[in-house]
């Protein structure tokens, strides 16, 4: 049976966790806003420079060379921006995952303690029910661990695919730009 102190301690821990996760979420949003501001300032400065350069172009050949020279840096910057955005999202998500795993482990530990306590206080003849309950808890814990491993593997595959696509796009743009020159 839970005591009032245990319930209050549990609520206090849950509130601290909520505020901690909220702060992590806001940190992620702040990083995204900072990234967007930096990218916007850089894009504005580059647009101004590019416009000034275009105004000084003397012929169509020079204009084509200027335009083709912009493609590769733009693709690289877009890929870098996407990587930064992905890193922010994954690091924020990792904080949430780490916290969820810690909460799940704590809940499993408490539940196992509750079952052990119930087993010790169970009336004679209920050993088979207690054994079934312990077996069910062990099976549920194994299933949860399997799901967590599958999610981690899927995340790693998605990250590898994202990096491969970004690298391929950047390399393709470099190749296309090199052929135009």
Short mmCIF file of N, CA and C in Angstrom, two decimals:
data_model
loop_
_atom_site.label_atom_id
_atom_site.label_comp_id
_atom_site.label_asym_id
_atom_site.label_seq_id
_atom_site.Cartn_x
_atom_site.Cartn_y
_atom_site.Cartn_z
N UNK A 1 0.84 -1.18 0.00
CA UNK A 1 0.00 0.00 0.00
C UNK A 1 0.89 1.25 0.00
N UNK A 2 0.50 2.23 -0.74
CA UNK A 2 1.26 3.46 -0.82
C UNK A 2 0.87 4.39 0.32
N UNK A 3 1.89 5.04 0.87
CA UNK A 3 1.63 6.01 1.93
C UNK A 3 1.43 7.38 1.30
N UNK A 4 0.91 8.30 2.09
CA UNK A 4 0.70 9.67 1.62
C UNK A 4 2.03 10.29 1.21
N UNK A 5 3.07 10.01 2.00
CA UNK A 5 4.39 10.57 1.70
C UNK A 5 4.92 10.07 0.36
N UNK A 6 4.67 8.78 0.07
CA UNK A 6 5.12 8.22 -1.20
C UNK A 6 4.37 8.85 -2.38
N UNK A 7 3.08 9.07 -2.22
CA UNK A 7 2.28 9.70 -3.27
C UNK A 7 2.75 11.13 -3.51
N UNK A 8 2.99 11.87 -2.43
CA UNK A 8 3.46 13.25 -2.56
C UNK A 8 4.84 13.28 -3.21
N UNK A 9 5.71 12.37 -2.80
CA UNK A 9 7.05 12.32 -3.40
C UNK A 9 6.97 11.98 -4.88
N UNK A 10 6.06 11.08 -5.23
CA UNK A 10 5.88 10.71 -6.63
C UNK A 10 5.38 11.90 -7.44
N UNK A 11 4.41 12.62 -6.92
CA UNK A 11 3.88 13.80 -7.62
C UNK A 11 4.96 14.87 -7.76
N UNK A 12 5.74 15.06 -6.72
CA UNK A 12 6.82 16.05 -6.77
C UNK A 12 7.83 15.67 -7.84
N UNK A 13 8.20 14.41 -7.89
CA UNK A 13 9.15 13.95 -8.91
C UNK A 13 8.57 14.12 -10.31
N UNK A 14 7.29 13.82 -10.47
CA UNK A 14 6.64 13.99 -11.77
C UNK A 14 6.61 15.45 -12.21
N UNK A 15 6.36 16.34 -11.29
CA UNK A 15 6.33 17.77 -11.61
C UNK A 15 7.73 18.25 -11.99
N UNK A 16 8.74 17.79 -11.24
CA UNK A 16 10.12 18.16 -11.58
C UNK A 16 10.49 17.65 -12.96
N UNK A 17 10.07 16.43 -13.27
CA UNK A 17 10.33 15.86 -14.60
C UNK A 17 9.63 16.67 -15.67
N UNK A 18 8.38 17.04 -15.44
CA UNK A 18 7.63 17.84 -16.41
C UNK A 18 8.33 19.16 -16.69
N UNK A 19 8.75 19.86 -15.64
CA UNK A 19 9.42 21.14 -15.85
C UNK A 19 10.79 20.95 -16.51
N UNK A 20 11.48 19.88 -16.17
CA UNK A 20 12.76 19.61 -16.81
C UNK A 20 12.61 19.36 -18.30
N UNK A 21 11.59 18.56 -18.66
CA UNK A 21 11.34 18.28 -20.08
C UNK A 21 10.86 19.53 -20.81
N UNK A 22 10.06 20.32 -20.15
CA UNK A 22 9.60 21.58 -20.76
C UNK A 22 10.78 22.49 -21.05
N UNK A 23 11.72 22.57 -20.10
CA UNK A 23 12.92 23.38 -20.33
C UNK A 23 13.73 22.84 -21.50
N UNK A 24 13.85 21.52 -21.61
CA UNK A 24 14.58 20.92 -22.73
C UNK A 24 13.88 21.25 -24.05
N UNK A 25 12.56 21.20 -24.05
CA UNK A 25 11.82 21.53 -25.27
C UNK A 25 12.06 22.99 -25.67
N UNK A 26 12.04 23.89 -24.69
CA UNK A 26 12.29 25.30 -24.99
C UNK A 26 13.72 25.52 -25.46
N UNK A 27 14.68 24.77 -24.90
CA UNK A 27 16.05 24.88 -25.37
C UNK A 27 16.14 24.48 -26.84
N UNK A 28 15.43 23.42 -27.21
CA UNK A 28 15.41 23.00 -28.61
C UNK A 28 14.81 24.06 -29.51
N UNK A 29 13.72 24.66 -29.07
CA UNK A 29 13.08 25.73 -29.86
C UNK A 29 14.02 26.93 -29.98
N UNK A 30 14.70 27.28 -28.88
CA UNK A 30 15.66 28.39 -28.92
C UNK A 30 16.77 28.12 -29.93
N UNK A 31 17.26 26.88 -29.96
CA UNK A 31 18.32 26.53 -30.91
C UNK A 31 17.82 26.64 -32.34
N UNK A 32 16.60 26.21 -32.58
CA UNK A 32 16.03 26.30 -33.93
C UNK A 32 15.84 27.76 -34.33
N UNK A 33 15.35 28.58 -33.42
CA UNK A 33 15.17 30.01 -33.72
C UNK A 33 16.53 30.65 -34.02
N UNK A 34 17.54 30.32 -33.21
CA UNK A 34 18.88 30.87 -33.42
C UNK A 34 19.43 30.42 -34.78
N UNK A 35 19.24 29.14 -35.11
CA UNK A 35 19.69 28.63 -36.40
C UNK A 35 18.98 29.37 -37.54
N UNK A 36 17.68 29.57 -37.42
CA UNK A 36 16.92 30.26 -38.46
C UNK A 36 17.35 31.72 -38.61
N UNK A 37 17.61 32.38 -37.48
CA UNK A 37 18.07 33.77 -37.55
C UNK A 37 19.42 33.85 -38.23
N UNK A 38 20.32 32.96 -37.86
CA UNK A 38 21.65 32.96 -38.47
C UNK A 38 21.56 32.67 -39.96
N UNK A 39 20.74 31.70 -40.33
CA UNK A 39 20.59 31.35 -41.75
C UNK A 39 19.94 32.51 -42.51
N UNK A 40 18.96 33.16 -41.91
CA UNK A 40 18.29 34.28 -42.58
C UNK A 40 19.24 35.45 -42.78
N UNK A 41 20.03 35.78 -41.77
CA UNK A 41 21.01 36.87 -41.90
C UNK A 41 22.02 36.57 -42.99
N UNK A 42 22.50 35.32 -43.00
CA UNK A 42 23.49 34.93 -44.02
C UNK A 42 22.87 34.99 -45.40
N UNK A 43 21.64 34.52 -45.55
CA UNK A 43 20.97 34.54 -46.85
C UNK A 43 20.75 35.97 -47.33
N UNK A 44 20.38 36.85 -46.41
CA UNK A 44 20.16 38.25 -46.78
C UNK A 44 21.47 38.90 -47.23
N UNK A 45 22.54 38.64 -46.48
CA UNK A 45 23.84 39.21 -46.86
C UNK A 45 24.30 38.66 -48.21
N UNK A 46 24.11 37.37 -48.44
CA UNK A 46 24.50 36.76 -49.71
C UNK A 46 23.65 37.30 -50.86
N UNK A 47 22.37 37.51 -50.61
CA UNK A 47 21.50 38.05 -51.65
C UNK A 47 21.94 39.46 -52.03
N UNK A 48 22.32 40.25 -51.04
CA UNK A 48 22.79 41.62 -51.32
C UNK A 48 24.08 41.58 -52.13
N UNK A 49 24.99 40.72 -51.73
CA UNK A 49 26.26 40.60 -52.45
C UNK A 49 26.02 40.10 -53.87
N UNK A 50 25.16 39.10 -54.00
CA UNK A 50 24.87 38.54 -55.32
C UNK A 50 24.20 39.59 -56.23
N UNK A 51 23.31 40.36 -55.67
CA UNK A 51 22.64 41.40 -56.45
C UNK A 51 23.65 42.44 -56.93
N UNK A 52 24.54 42.84 -56.04
CA UNK A 52 25.57 43.81 -56.44
C UNK A 52 26.46 43.24 -57.54
N UNK A 53 26.80 41.97 -57.41
CA UNK A 53 27.64 41.32 -58.42
C UNK A 53 26.91 41.23 -59.75
N UNK A 54 25.62 40.88 -59.70
CA UNK A 54 24.84 40.77 -60.94
C UNK A 54 24.72 42.12 -61.64
N UNK A 55 24.62 43.19 -60.86
CA UNK A 55 24.51 44.52 -61.46
C UNK A 55 25.80 44.94 -62.17
N UNK A 56 26.91 44.30 -61.80
CA UNK A 56 28.17 44.66 -62.44
C UNK A 56 28.56 43.73 -63.59
N UNK A 57 27.68 42.78 -63.92
CA UNK A 57 27.95 41.84 -65.00
C UNK A 57 27.95 42.58 -66.34
N UNK A 58 28.91 42.21 -67.19
CA UNK A 58 29.07 42.90 -68.47
C UNK A 58 28.44 42.16 -69.64
N UNK A 59 28.36 40.81 -69.57
CA UNK A 59 27.80 40.05 -70.69
C UNK A 59 27.09 38.79 -70.19
N UNK A 60 26.41 38.11 -71.10
CA UNK A 60 25.62 36.92 -70.76
C UNK A 60 26.50 35.77 -70.29
N UNK A 61 27.69 35.64 -70.86
CA UNK A 61 28.62 34.57 -70.46
C UNK A 61 28.99 34.73 -68.98
N UNK A 62 29.29 35.92 -68.58
CA UNK A 62 29.65 36.21 -67.19
C UNK A 62 28.46 35.95 -66.26
N UNK A 63 27.26 36.30 -66.73
CA UNK A 63 26.05 36.06 -65.94
C UNK A 63 25.81 34.56 -65.73
N UNK A 64 25.98 33.75 -66.77
CA UNK A 64 25.82 32.30 -66.66
C UNK A 64 26.85 31.71 -65.71
N UNK A 65 28.07 32.16 -65.81
CA UNK A 65 29.13 31.67 -64.91
C UNK A 65 28.79 32.03 -63.45
N UNK A 66 28.30 33.22 -63.27
CA UNK A 66 27.93 33.66 -61.92
C UNK A 66 26.79 32.80 -61.36
N UNK A 67 25.78 32.57 -62.16
CA UNK A 67 24.62 31.78 -61.73
C UNK A 67 25.02 30.34 -61.42
N UNK A 68 25.84 29.72 -62.26
CA UNK A 68 26.22 28.33 -62.02
C UNK A 68 27.13 28.23 -60.80
N UNK A 69 27.89 29.27 -60.53
CA UNK A 69 28.75 29.28 -59.35
C UNK A 69 27.98 29.37 -58.05
N UNK A 70 26.73 29.77 -58.10
CA UNK A 70 25.91 29.89 -56.89
C UNK A 70 25.25 28.57 -56.50
N UNK A 71 25.09 27.66 -57.44
CA UNK A 71 24.35 26.44 -57.19
C UNK A 71 25.01 25.55 -56.14
N UNK A 72 26.29 25.29 -56.26
CA UNK A 72 26.97 24.40 -55.32
C UNK A 72 26.97 24.94 -53.90
N UNK A 73 27.38 26.20 -53.67
CA UNK A 73 27.35 26.70 -52.29
C UNK A 73 25.93 26.67 -51.68
N UNK A 74 24.92 26.93 -52.51
CA UNK A 74 23.55 26.90 -52.02
C UNK A 74 23.17 25.50 -51.57
N UNK A 75 23.52 24.49 -52.35
CA UNK A 75 23.22 23.10 -51.99
C UNK A 75 23.97 22.70 -50.72
N UNK A 76 25.22 23.10 -50.60
CA UNK A 76 26.00 22.77 -49.41
C UNK A 76 25.41 23.45 -48.17
N UNK A 77 25.00 24.70 -48.32
CA UNK A 77 24.42 25.41 -47.19
C UNK A 77 23.08 24.81 -46.79
N UNK A 78 22.30 24.40 -47.78
CA UNK A 78 21.02 23.76 -47.49
C UNK A 78 21.25 22.44 -46.76
N UNK A 79 22.22 21.67 -47.20
CA UNK A 79 22.54 20.40 -46.53
C UNK A 79 23.04 20.65 -45.11
N UNK A 80 23.87 21.67 -44.93
CA UNK A 80 24.38 21.99 -43.59
C UNK A 80 23.25 22.44 -42.67
N UNK A 81 22.34 23.25 -43.21
CA UNK A 81 21.19 23.70 -42.43
C UNK A 81 20.35 22.50 -42.00
N UNK A 82 20.10 21.59 -42.95
CA UNK A 82 19.31 20.39 -42.64
C UNK A 82 19.99 19.54 -41.58
N UNK A 83 21.31 19.41 -41.66
CA UNK A 83 22.05 18.64 -40.65
C UNK A 83 21.92 19.29 -39.27
N UNK A 84 22.06 20.62 -39.22
CA UNK A 84 21.93 21.33 -37.94
C UNK A 84 20.52 21.13 -37.36
N UNK A 85 19.53 21.26 -38.20
CA UNK A 85 18.15 21.09 -37.77
C UNK A 85 17.93 19.67 -37.26
N UNK A 86 18.45 18.70 -37.99
CA UNK A 86 18.33 17.30 -37.59
C UNK A 86 19.05 17.05 -36.26
N UNK A 87 20.23 17.63 -36.09
CA UNK A 87 20.98 17.46 -34.84
C UNK A 87 20.22 18.03 -33.65
N UNK A 88 19.62 19.18 -33.84
CA UNK A 88 18.83 19.79 -32.76
C UNK A 88 17.65 18.89 -32.40
N UNK A 89 16.96 18.41 -33.42
CA UNK A 89 15.79 17.56 -33.18
C UNK A 89 16.19 16.25 -32.50
N UNK A 90 17.27 15.64 -32.96
CA UNK A 90 17.67 14.36 -32.35
C UNK A 90 18.20 14.53 -30.94
N UNK A 91 18.93 15.61 -30.68
CA UNK A 91 19.43 15.80 -29.32
C UNK A 91 18.29 16.09 -28.35
N UNK A 92 17.31 16.87 -28.79
CA UNK A 92 16.14 17.13 -27.95
C UNK A 92 15.34 15.85 -27.75
N UNK A 93 15.15 15.11 -28.83
CA UNK A 93 14.44 13.83 -28.73
C UNK A 93 15.16 12.84 -27.85
N UNK A 94 16.49 12.85 -27.89
CA UNK A 94 17.28 11.95 -27.06
C UNK A 94 17.08 12.24 -25.57
N UNK A 95 16.95 13.51 -25.24
CA UNK A 95 16.68 13.88 -23.84
C UNK A 95 15.33 13.31 -23.38
N UNK A 96 14.34 13.43 -24.25
CA UNK A 96 13.02 12.90 -23.91
C UNK A 96 13.06 11.38 -23.79
N UNK A 97 13.77 10.74 -24.71
CA UNK A 97 13.88 9.28 -24.69
C UNK A 97 14.60 8.81 -23.43
N UNK A 98 15.69 9.47 -23.11
CA UNK A 98 16.47 9.11 -21.91
C UNK A 98 15.59 9.23 -20.67
N UNK A 99 14.83 10.30 -20.60
CA UNK A 99 13.95 10.49 -19.46
C UNK A 99 12.86 9.44 -19.41
N UNK A 100 12.28 9.13 -20.55
CA UNK A 100 11.21 8.11 -20.60
C UNK A 100 11.75 6.75 -20.19
N UNK A 101 12.96 6.43 -20.64
CA UNK A 101 13.56 5.15 -20.26
C UNK A 101 13.83 5.09 -18.76
N UNK A 102 14.30 6.21 -18.20
CA UNK A 102 14.55 6.25 -16.76
C UNK A 102 13.24 6.10 -15.99
N UNK A 103 12.19 6.78 -16.47
CA UNK A 103 10.89 6.67 -15.80
C UNK A 103 10.36 5.25 -15.89
N UNK A 104 10.52 4.63 -17.05
CA UNK A 104 10.04 3.25 -17.22
C UNK A 104 10.81 2.29 -16.33
N UNK A 105 12.11 2.46 -16.24
CA UNK A 105 12.93 1.60 -15.38
C UNK A 105 12.53 1.76 -13.92
N UNK A 106 12.28 3.00 -13.52
CA UNK A 106 11.87 3.26 -12.14
C UNK A 106 10.50 2.64 -11.86
N UNK A 107 9.59 2.78 -12.80
CA UNK A 107 8.25 2.19 -12.63
C UNK A 107 8.33 0.67 -12.57
N UNK A 108 9.18 0.08 -13.40
CA UNK A 108 9.36 -1.37 -13.38
C UNK A 108 9.91 -1.82 -12.02
N UNK A 109 10.87 -1.08 -11.53
CA UNK A 109 11.48 -1.42 -10.23
C UNK A 109 10.44 -1.33 -9.12
N UNK A 110 9.66 -0.26 -9.13
CA UNK A 110 8.63 -0.10 -8.10
C UNK A 110 7.57 -1.18 -8.20
N UNK A 111 7.17 -1.52 -9.43
CA UNK A 111 6.15 -2.54 -9.61
C UNK A 111 6.68 -3.91 -9.16
N UNK A 112 7.94 -4.19 -9.48
CA UNK A 112 8.54 -5.45 -9.03
C UNK A 112 8.60 -5.50 -7.51
N UNK A 113 8.91 -4.39 -6.88
CA UNK A 113 8.90 -4.32 -5.41
C UNK A 113 7.52 -4.54 -4.85
N UNK A 114 6.52 -3.99 -5.51
CA UNK A 114 5.13 -4.17 -5.09
C UNK A 114 4.73 -5.64 -5.19
N UNK A 115 5.13 -6.29 -6.26
CA UNK A 115 4.81 -7.71 -6.44
C UNK A 115 5.53 -8.56 -5.38
N UNK A 116 6.80 -8.24 -5.14
CA UNK A 116 7.55 -8.97 -4.11
C UNK A 116 6.89 -8.80 -2.74
N UNK A 117 6.47 -7.58 -2.47
CA UNK A 117 5.79 -7.32 -1.20
C UNK A 117 4.48 -8.09 -1.11
N UNK A 118 3.74 -8.10 -2.21
CA UNK A 118 2.48 -8.85 -2.22
C UNK A 118 2.74 -10.34 -2.08
N UNK A 119 3.83 -10.83 -2.67
CA UNK A 119 4.16 -12.26 -2.58
C UNK A 119 4.50 -12.64 -1.15
N UNK A 120 5.19 -11.77 -0.46
CA UNK A 120 5.57 -12.05 0.93
C UNK A 120 4.34 -12.08 1.84
N UNK A 121 3.38 -11.26 1.52
CA UNK A 121 2.18 -11.15 2.36
C UNK A 121 1.01 -11.99 1.83
N UNK A 122 1.24 -12.75 0.77
CA UNK A 122 0.17 -13.54 0.18
C UNK A 122 -0.18 -14.72 1.09
N UNK A 123 -1.44 -15.09 1.10
CA UNK A 123 -1.85 -16.23 1.93
C UNK A 123 -1.27 -17.54 1.38
N UNK A 124 -1.20 -18.50 2.22
CA UNK A 124 -0.68 -19.81 1.83
C UNK A 124 -1.52 -20.38 0.70
N UNK A 125 -0.87 -21.03 -0.24
CA UNK A 125 -1.58 -21.64 -1.36
C UNK A 125 -1.68 -20.75 -2.58
N UNK A 126 -1.20 -19.52 -2.50
CA UNK A 126 -1.29 -18.60 -3.64
C UNK A 126 0.04 -18.48 -4.37
N UNK A 127 0.94 -19.41 -4.13
CA UNK A 127 2.26 -19.35 -4.76
C UNK A 127 2.17 -19.40 -6.29
N UNK A 128 1.24 -20.19 -6.81
CA UNK A 128 1.13 -20.31 -8.27
C UNK A 128 0.64 -18.98 -8.88
N UNK A 129 -0.24 -18.29 -8.22
CA UNK A 129 -0.71 -16.98 -8.72
C UNK A 129 0.43 -15.98 -8.70
N UNK A 130 1.21 -15.99 -7.62
CA UNK A 130 2.35 -15.08 -7.51
C UNK A 130 3.38 -15.40 -8.61
N UNK A 131 3.61 -16.69 -8.85
CA UNK A 131 4.56 -17.10 -9.89
C UNK A 131 4.08 -16.64 -11.27
N UNK A 132 2.80 -16.77 -11.54
CA UNK A 132 2.24 -16.32 -12.81
C UNK A 132 2.39 -14.80 -12.95
N UNK A 133 2.12 -14.10 -11.86
CA UNK A 133 2.25 -12.64 -11.88
C UNK A 133 3.69 -12.23 -12.16
N UNK A 134 4.66 -12.87 -11.48
CA UNK A 134 6.07 -12.56 -11.71
C UNK A 134 6.48 -12.89 -13.14
N UNK A 135 5.99 -13.99 -13.65
CA UNK A 135 6.29 -14.39 -15.03
C UNK A 135 5.72 -13.38 -16.02
N UNK A 136 4.52 -12.90 -15.76
CA UNK A 136 3.89 -11.90 -16.64
C UNK A 136 4.68 -10.59 -16.64
N UNK A 137 5.12 -10.19 -15.45
CA UNK A 137 5.91 -8.95 -15.35
C UNK A 137 7.23 -9.11 -16.10
N UNK A 138 7.87 -10.27 -15.95
CA UNK A 138 9.14 -10.50 -16.65
C UNK A 138 8.92 -10.48 -18.17
N UNK A 139 7.85 -11.09 -18.62
CA UNK A 139 7.54 -11.10 -20.06
C UNK A 139 7.27 -9.69 -20.57
N UNK A 140 6.54 -8.91 -19.79
CA UNK A 140 6.26 -7.52 -20.19
C UNK A 140 7.55 -6.70 -20.24
N UNK A 141 8.42 -6.90 -19.27
CA UNK A 141 9.71 -6.18 -19.27
C UNK A 141 10.55 -6.56 -20.48
N UNK A 142 10.56 -7.84 -20.82
CA UNK A 142 11.31 -8.29 -22.00
C UNK A 142 10.73 -7.69 -23.28
N UNK A 143 9.42 -7.63 -23.37
CA UNK A 143 8.77 -7.05 -24.54
C UNK A 143 9.12 -5.56 -24.65
N UNK A 144 9.10 -4.86 -23.52
CA UNK A 144 9.43 -3.43 -23.52
C UNK A 144 10.88 -3.22 -23.96
N UNK A 145 11.77 -4.04 -23.46
CA UNK A 145 13.18 -3.92 -23.87
C UNK A 145 13.34 -4.18 -25.36
N UNK A 146 12.61 -5.15 -25.89
CA UNK A 146 12.68 -5.45 -27.32
C UNK A 146 12.18 -4.27 -28.15
N UNK A 147 11.09 -3.64 -27.71
CA UNK A 147 10.56 -2.48 -28.42
C UNK A 147 11.56 -1.33 -28.38
N UNK A 148 12.17 -1.10 -27.22
CA UNK A 148 13.16 -0.03 -27.10
C UNK A 148 14.35 -0.28 -28.02
N UNK A 149 14.81 -1.52 -28.10
CA UNK A 149 15.92 -1.84 -29.00
C UNK A 149 15.52 -1.62 -30.46
N UNK A 150 14.32 -2.02 -30.81
CA UNK A 150 13.84 -1.85 -32.19
C UNK A 150 13.75 -0.37 -32.55
N UNK A 151 13.26 0.45 -31.62
CA UNK A 151 13.16 1.89 -31.86
C UNK A 151 14.55 2.49 -32.04
N UNK A 152 15.50 2.08 -31.22
CA UNK A 152 16.87 2.60 -31.34
C UNK A 152 17.47 2.20 -32.69
N UNK A 153 17.26 0.96 -33.10
CA UNK A 153 17.78 0.52 -34.39
C UNK A 153 17.14 1.28 -35.53
N UNK A 154 15.84 1.49 -35.47
CA UNK A 154 15.15 2.23 -36.51
C UNK A 154 15.66 3.67 -36.58
N UNK A 155 15.91 4.26 -35.44
CA UNK A 155 16.44 5.62 -35.38
C UNK A 155 17.82 5.69 -36.00
N UNK A 156 18.66 4.70 -35.70
CA UNK A 156 20.00 4.67 -36.27
C UNK A 156 19.95 4.50 -37.79
N UNK A 157 19.05 3.66 -38.28
CA UNK A 157 18.91 3.46 -39.73
C UNK A 157 18.42 4.75 -40.39
N UNK A 158 17.45 5.41 -39.77
CA UNK A 158 16.93 6.66 -40.33
C UNK A 158 18.03 7.73 -40.37
N UNK A 159 18.84 7.80 -39.33
CA UNK A 159 19.93 8.78 -39.30
C UNK A 159 20.96 8.47 -40.39
N UNK A 160 21.30 7.20 -40.54
CA UNK A 160 22.26 6.82 -41.58
C UNK A 160 21.70 7.16 -42.97
N UNK A 161 20.42 6.89 -43.19
CA UNK A 161 19.79 7.21 -44.47
C UNK A 161 19.78 8.71 -44.74
N UNK A 162 19.47 9.49 -43.70
CA UNK A 162 19.46 10.95 -43.83
C UNK A 162 20.85 11.45 -44.23
N UNK A 163 21.87 10.95 -43.55
CA UNK A 163 23.24 11.37 -43.86
C UNK A 163 23.65 10.96 -45.27
N UNK A 164 23.24 9.77 -45.68
CA UNK A 164 23.57 9.30 -47.03
C UNK A 164 22.89 10.15 -48.09
N UNK A 165 21.62 10.47 -47.89
CA UNK A 165 20.89 11.31 -48.85
C UNK A 165 21.51 12.70 -48.92
N UNK A 166 21.84 13.27 -47.76
CA UNK A 166 22.46 14.60 -47.74
C UNK A 166 23.80 14.59 -48.47
N UNK A 167 24.60 13.57 -48.22
CA UNK A 167 25.91 13.48 -48.88
C UNK A 167 25.74 13.28 -50.39
N UNK A 168 24.80 12.46 -50.79
CA UNK A 168 24.56 12.22 -52.21
C UNK A 168 24.10 13.50 -52.91
N UNK A 169 23.20 14.23 -52.27
CA UNK A 169 22.71 15.48 -52.87
C UNK A 169 23.83 16.50 -53.01
N UNK A 170 24.66 16.61 -51.99
CA UNK A 170 25.77 17.57 -52.05
C UNK A 170 26.76 17.17 -53.14
N UNK A 171 27.09 15.88 -53.19
CA UNK A 171 28.03 15.41 -54.22
C UNK A 171 27.46 15.57 -55.63
N UNK A 172 26.18 15.32 -55.80
CA UNK A 172 25.56 15.48 -57.11
C UNK A 172 25.61 16.94 -57.55
N UNK A 173 25.37 17.83 -56.62
CA UNK A 173 25.41 19.25 -56.95
C UNK A 173 26.83 19.67 -57.31
N UNK A 174 27.82 19.17 -56.57
CA UNK A 174 29.22 19.48 -56.89
C UNK A 174 29.57 18.99 -58.29
N UNK A 175 29.14 17.77 -58.60
CA UNK A 175 29.42 17.19 -59.91
C UNK A 175 28.76 18.00 -61.02
N UNK A 176 27.49 18.38 -60.81
CA UNK A 176 26.75 19.15 -61.81
C UNK A 176 27.40 20.52 -62.03
N UNK A 177 27.83 21.13 -60.93
CA UNK A 177 28.47 22.43 -61.03
C UNK A 177 29.81 22.33 -61.74
N UNK A 178 30.55 21.27 -61.44
CA UNK A 178 31.86 21.08 -62.07
C UNK A 178 31.71 20.86 -63.58
N UNK A 179 30.67 20.15 -64.02
CA UNK A 179 30.43 19.90 -65.44
C UNK A 179 30.08 21.18 -66.19
N UNK A 180 29.39 22.11 -65.54
CA UNK A 180 28.97 23.36 -66.18
C UNK A 180 30.14 24.29 -66.41
N UNK A 181 31.16 24.14 -65.62
CA UNK A 181 32.31 25.07 -65.73
C UNK A 181 33.20 24.69 -66.81
#
